[in-house]
mmCIF file of C-alpha atoms in Angstrom:
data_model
loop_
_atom_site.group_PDB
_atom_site.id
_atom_site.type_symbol
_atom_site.label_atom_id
_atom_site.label_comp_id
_atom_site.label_asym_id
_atom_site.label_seq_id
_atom_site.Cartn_x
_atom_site.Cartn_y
_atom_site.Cartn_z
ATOM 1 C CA UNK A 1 -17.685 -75.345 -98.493
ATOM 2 C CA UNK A 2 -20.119 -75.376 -95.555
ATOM 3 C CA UNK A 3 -24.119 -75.453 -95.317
ATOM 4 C CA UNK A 4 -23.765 -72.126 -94.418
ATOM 5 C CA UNK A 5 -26.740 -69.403 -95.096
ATOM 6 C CA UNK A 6 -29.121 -67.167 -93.623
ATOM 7 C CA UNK A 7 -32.896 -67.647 -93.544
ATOM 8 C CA UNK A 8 -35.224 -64.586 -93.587
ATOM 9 C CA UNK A 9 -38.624 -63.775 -93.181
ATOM 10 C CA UNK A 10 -40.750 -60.578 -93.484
ATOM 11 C CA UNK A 11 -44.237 -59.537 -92.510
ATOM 12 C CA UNK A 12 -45.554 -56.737 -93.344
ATOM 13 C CA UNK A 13 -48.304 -54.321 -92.957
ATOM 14 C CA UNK A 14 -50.214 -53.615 -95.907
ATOM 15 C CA UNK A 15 -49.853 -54.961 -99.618
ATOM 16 C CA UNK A 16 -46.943 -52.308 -99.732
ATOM 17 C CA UNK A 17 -43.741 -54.662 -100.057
ATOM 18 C CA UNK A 18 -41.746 -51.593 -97.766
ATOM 19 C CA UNK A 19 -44.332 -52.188 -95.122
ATOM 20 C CA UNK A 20 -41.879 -54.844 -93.471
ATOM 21 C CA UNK A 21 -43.238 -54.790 -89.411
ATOM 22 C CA UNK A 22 -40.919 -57.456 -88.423
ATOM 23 C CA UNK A 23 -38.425 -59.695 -89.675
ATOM 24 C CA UNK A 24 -37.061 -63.695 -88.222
ATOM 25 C CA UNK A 25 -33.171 -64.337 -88.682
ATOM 26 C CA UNK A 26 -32.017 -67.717 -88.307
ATOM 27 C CA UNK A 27 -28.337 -68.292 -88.910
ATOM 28 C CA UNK A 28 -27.074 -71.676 -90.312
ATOM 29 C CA UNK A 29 -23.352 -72.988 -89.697
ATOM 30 C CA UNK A 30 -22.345 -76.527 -90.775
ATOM 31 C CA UNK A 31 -25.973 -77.535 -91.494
ATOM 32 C CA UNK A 32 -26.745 -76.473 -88.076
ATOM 33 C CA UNK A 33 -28.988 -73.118 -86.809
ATOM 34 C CA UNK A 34 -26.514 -71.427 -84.292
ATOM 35 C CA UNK A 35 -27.843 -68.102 -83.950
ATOM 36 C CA UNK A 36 -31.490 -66.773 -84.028
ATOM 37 C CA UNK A 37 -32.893 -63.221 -84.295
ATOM 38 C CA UNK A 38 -36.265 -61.795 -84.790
ATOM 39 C CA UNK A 39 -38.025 -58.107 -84.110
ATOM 40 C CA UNK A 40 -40.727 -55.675 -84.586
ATOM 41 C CA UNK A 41 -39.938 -52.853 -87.218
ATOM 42 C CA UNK A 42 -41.942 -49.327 -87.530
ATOM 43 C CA UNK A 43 -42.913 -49.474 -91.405
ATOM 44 C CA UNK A 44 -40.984 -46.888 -93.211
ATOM 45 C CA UNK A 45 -43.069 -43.630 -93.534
ATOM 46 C CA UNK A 46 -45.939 -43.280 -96.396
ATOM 47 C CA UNK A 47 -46.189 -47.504 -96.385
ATOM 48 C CA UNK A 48 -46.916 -47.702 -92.621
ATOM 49 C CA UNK A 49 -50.720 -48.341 -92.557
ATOM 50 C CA UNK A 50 -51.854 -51.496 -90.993
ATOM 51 C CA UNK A 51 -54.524 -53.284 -93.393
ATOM 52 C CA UNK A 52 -56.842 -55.630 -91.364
ATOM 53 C CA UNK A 53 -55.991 -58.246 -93.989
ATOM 54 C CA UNK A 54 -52.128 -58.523 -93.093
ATOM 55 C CA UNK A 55 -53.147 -57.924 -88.989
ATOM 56 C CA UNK A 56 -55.447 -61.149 -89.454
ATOM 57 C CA UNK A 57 -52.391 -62.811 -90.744
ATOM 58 C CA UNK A 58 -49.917 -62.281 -88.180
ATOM 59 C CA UNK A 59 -51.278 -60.535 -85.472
ATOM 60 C CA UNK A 60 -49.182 -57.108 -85.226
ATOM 61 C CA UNK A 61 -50.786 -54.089 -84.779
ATOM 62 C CA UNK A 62 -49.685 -50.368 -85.058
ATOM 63 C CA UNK A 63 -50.026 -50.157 -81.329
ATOM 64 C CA UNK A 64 -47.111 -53.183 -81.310
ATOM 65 C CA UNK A 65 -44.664 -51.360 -83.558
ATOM 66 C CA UNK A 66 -45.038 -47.919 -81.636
ATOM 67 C CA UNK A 67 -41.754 -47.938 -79.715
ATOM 68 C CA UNK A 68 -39.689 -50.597 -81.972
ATOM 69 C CA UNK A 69 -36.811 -49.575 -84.113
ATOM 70 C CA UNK A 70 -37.726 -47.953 -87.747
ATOM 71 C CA UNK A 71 -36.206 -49.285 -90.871
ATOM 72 C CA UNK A 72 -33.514 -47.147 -90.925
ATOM 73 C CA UNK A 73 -32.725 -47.972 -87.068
ATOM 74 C CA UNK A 74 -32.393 -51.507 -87.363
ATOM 75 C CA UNK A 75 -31.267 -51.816 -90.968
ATOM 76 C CA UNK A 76 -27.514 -52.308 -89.652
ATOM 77 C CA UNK A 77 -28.328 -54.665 -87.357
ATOM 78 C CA UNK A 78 -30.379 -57.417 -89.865
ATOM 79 C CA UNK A 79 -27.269 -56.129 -91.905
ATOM 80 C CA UNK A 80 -24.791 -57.373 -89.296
ATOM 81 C CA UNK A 81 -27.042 -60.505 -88.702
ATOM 82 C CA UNK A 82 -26.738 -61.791 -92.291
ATOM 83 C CA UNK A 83 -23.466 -60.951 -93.352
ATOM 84 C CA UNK A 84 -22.661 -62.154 -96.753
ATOM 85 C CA UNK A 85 -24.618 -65.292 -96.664
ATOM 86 C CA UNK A 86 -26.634 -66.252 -99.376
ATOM 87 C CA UNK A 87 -30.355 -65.402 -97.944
ATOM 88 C CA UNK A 88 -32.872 -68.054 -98.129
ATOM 89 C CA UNK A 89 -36.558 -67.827 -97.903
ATOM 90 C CA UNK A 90 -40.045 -69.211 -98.441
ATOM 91 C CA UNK A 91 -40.870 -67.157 -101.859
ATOM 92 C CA UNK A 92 -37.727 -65.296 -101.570
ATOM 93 C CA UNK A 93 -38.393 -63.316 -104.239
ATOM 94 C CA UNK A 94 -41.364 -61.601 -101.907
ATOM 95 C CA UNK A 95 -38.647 -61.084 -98.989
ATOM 96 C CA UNK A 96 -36.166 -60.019 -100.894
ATOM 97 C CA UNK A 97 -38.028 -57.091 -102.860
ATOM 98 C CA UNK A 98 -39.218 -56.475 -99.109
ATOM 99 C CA UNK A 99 -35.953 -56.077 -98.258
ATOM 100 C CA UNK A 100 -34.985 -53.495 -101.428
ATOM 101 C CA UNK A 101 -38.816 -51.471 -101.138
ATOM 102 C CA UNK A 102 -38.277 -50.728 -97.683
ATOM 103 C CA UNK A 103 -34.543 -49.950 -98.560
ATOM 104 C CA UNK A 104 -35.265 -47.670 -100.997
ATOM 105 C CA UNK A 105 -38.089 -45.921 -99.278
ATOM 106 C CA UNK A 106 -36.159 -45.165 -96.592
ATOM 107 C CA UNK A 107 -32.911 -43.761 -98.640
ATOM 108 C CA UNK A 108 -30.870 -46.847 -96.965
ATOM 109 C CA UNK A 109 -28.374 -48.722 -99.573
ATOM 110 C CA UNK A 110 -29.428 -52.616 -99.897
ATOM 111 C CA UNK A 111 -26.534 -54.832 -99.807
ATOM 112 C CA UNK A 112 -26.686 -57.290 -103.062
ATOM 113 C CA UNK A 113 -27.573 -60.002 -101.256
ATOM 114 C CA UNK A 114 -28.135 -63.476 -102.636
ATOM 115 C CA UNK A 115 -31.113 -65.688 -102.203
ATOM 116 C CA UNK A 116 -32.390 -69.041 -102.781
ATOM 117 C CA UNK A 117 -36.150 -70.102 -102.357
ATOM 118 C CA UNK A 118 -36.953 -72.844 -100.182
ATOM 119 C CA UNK A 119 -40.398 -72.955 -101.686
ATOM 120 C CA UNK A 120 -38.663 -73.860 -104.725
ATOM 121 C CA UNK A 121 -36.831 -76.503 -102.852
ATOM 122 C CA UNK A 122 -39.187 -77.837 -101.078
ATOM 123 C CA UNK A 123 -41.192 -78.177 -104.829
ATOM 124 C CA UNK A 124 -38.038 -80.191 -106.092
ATOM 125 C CA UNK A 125 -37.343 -82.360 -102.677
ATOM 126 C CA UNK A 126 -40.905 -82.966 -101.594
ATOM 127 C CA UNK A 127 -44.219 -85.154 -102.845
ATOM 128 C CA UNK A 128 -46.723 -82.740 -101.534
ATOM 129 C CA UNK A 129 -49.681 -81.497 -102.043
ATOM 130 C CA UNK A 130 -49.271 -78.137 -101.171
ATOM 131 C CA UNK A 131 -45.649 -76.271 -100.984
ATOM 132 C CA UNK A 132 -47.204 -73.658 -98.390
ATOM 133 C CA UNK A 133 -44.556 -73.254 -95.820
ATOM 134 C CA UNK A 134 -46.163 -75.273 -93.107
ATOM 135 C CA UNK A 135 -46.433 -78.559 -95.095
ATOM 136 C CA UNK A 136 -43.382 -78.448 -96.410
ATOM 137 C CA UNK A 137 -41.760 -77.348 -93.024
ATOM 138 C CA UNK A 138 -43.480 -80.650 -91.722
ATOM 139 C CA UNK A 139 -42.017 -82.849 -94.670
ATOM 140 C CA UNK A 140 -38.608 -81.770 -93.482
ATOM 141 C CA UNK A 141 -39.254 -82.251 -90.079
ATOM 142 C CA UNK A 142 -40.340 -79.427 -88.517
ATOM 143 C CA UNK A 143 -43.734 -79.080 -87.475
ATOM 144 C CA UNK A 144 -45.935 -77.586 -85.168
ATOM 145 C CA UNK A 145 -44.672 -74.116 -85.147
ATOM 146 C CA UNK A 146 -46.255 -70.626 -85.149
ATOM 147 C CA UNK A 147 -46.972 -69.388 -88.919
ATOM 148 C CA UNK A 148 -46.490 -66.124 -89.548
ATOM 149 C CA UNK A 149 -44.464 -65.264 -86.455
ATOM 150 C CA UNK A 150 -41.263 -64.579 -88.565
ATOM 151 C CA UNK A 151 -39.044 -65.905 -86.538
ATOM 152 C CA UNK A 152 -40.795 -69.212 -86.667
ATOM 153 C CA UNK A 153 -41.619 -68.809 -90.347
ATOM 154 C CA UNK A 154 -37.499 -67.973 -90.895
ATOM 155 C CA UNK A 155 -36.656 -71.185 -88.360
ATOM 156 C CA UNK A 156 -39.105 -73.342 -90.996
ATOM 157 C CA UNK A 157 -37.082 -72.269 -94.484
ATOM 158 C CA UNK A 158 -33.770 -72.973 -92.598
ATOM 159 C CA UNK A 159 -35.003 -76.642 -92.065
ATOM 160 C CA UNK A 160 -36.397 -77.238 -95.509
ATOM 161 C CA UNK A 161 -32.765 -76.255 -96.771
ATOM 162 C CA UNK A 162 -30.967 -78.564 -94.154
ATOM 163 C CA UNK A 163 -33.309 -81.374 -94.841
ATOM 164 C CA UNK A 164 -33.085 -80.951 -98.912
ATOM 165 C CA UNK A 165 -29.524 -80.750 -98.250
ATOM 166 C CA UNK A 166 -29.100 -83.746 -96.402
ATOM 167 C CA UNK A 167 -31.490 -85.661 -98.907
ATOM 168 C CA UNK A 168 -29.494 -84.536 -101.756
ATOM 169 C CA UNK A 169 -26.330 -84.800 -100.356
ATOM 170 C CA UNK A 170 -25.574 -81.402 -100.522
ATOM 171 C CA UNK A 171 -22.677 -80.048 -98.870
ATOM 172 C CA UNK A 172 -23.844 -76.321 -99.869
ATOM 173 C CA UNK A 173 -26.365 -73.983 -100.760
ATOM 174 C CA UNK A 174 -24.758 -73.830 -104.577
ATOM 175 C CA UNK A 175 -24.245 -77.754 -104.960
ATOM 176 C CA UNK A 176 -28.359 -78.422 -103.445
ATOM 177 C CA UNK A 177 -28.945 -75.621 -106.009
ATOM 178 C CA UNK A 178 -27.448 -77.544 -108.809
ATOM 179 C CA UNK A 179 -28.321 -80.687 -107.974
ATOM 180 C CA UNK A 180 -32.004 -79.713 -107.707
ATOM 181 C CA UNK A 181 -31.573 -77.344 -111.159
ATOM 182 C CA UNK A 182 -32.023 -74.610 -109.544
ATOM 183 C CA UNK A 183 -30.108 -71.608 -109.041
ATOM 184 C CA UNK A 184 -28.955 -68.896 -106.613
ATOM 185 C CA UNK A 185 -30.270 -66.027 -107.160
ATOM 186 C CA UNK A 186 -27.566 -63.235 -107.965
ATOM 187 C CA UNK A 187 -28.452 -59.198 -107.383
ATOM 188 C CA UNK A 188 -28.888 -56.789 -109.866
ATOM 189 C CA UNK A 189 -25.618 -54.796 -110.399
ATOM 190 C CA UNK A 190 -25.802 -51.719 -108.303
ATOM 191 C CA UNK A 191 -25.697 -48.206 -110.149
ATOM 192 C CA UNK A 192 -22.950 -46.105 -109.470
ATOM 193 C CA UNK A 193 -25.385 -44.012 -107.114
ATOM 194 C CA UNK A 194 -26.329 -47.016 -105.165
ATOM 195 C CA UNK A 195 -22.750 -49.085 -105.170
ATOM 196 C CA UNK A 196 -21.767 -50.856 -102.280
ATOM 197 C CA UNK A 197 -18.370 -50.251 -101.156
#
């Protein structure tokens, strides 16, 4: 089996975890990042306040989400981006409760995706002395980029993964998971009101 995953990456605008404002796709083939996607979102209704906490973070302001798609909107496309790849992000377990809040705010059904934290790998791979995501991006190779732009961010967790990989020699998400004692994440099983055909 192939190195073959999806990184993601959320920000979002208030402490709400359905506040997602835009998300960074980076698609991972064979070890190698062949397709990249990243937009603005309109924050589901009721969670869409901007808090000038997350703005000093990463920049995005109501006035920036005002004609971009709403949850709902793009929810097939991310969808469509990720397929059935495992998903794999910097404290995944923030993007991927992003992922359900925003979900379930908006009535939309989640697909039970699987996830694997490359802040976890990065703890297992690396000698550092922070795990934040731009030192450990750096340790696999990939510095200098723009933090908290979520493409950027999701471009960073796809190179810790190829790098651990490679280190390891991992020819997989589920063998570097092993071989670093970690595991992949599995979804809750869905209720028969939220199943996934």
């Amino acid at each position: 089996m192939p190195l073959d995953f999806t990184a993601i990456d959320f920000e979002t605008a208030n402490s709400s975890p359905a506040s997602a404002c835009s998300v960074g796709l980076v698609r991972v083939r064979g070890g190698q990042v062949v397709a990249t996607a990243g937009w603005l979102i309109q924050p589901p209704a009721g969670h869409d306040e901007f808090q000038e906490w997350n703005v000093r973070i990463h920049g995005i302001r109501p006035q920036d989400v005002r004609d971009a798609a709403t949850w709902s909107e793009q929810f097939d496309r991310l969808c469509d981006f990720a397929g059935a790849d495992v998903l794999v992000a910097h404290n995944a377990g923030f993007d991927l409760n992003v992922l359900r809040r925003a979900s379930e705010a908006t009535g939309d059904i989640c697909p039970p995706y699987r996830s694997l934290c490359s802040l976890q790998v990065a703890r297992k791979t690396y000698d550092l002395d922070s795990y934040r995501l731009p030192k450990a991006a750096a340790a696999a190779g990939f510095a200098e980029f723009s933090h908290h732009d979520a493409l950027a961010d999701a471009r960073a967790c796809a190179q810790i993964v190829i790098d651990a990989a490679h280190r390891a020699g991992a020819s997989d998400v589920f063998t570097l998971a092993g071989a670093l004692s970690l595991r992949i994440t599995e979804p809750a099983v869905a209720t028969p009101e939220r199943a996934v055909a």
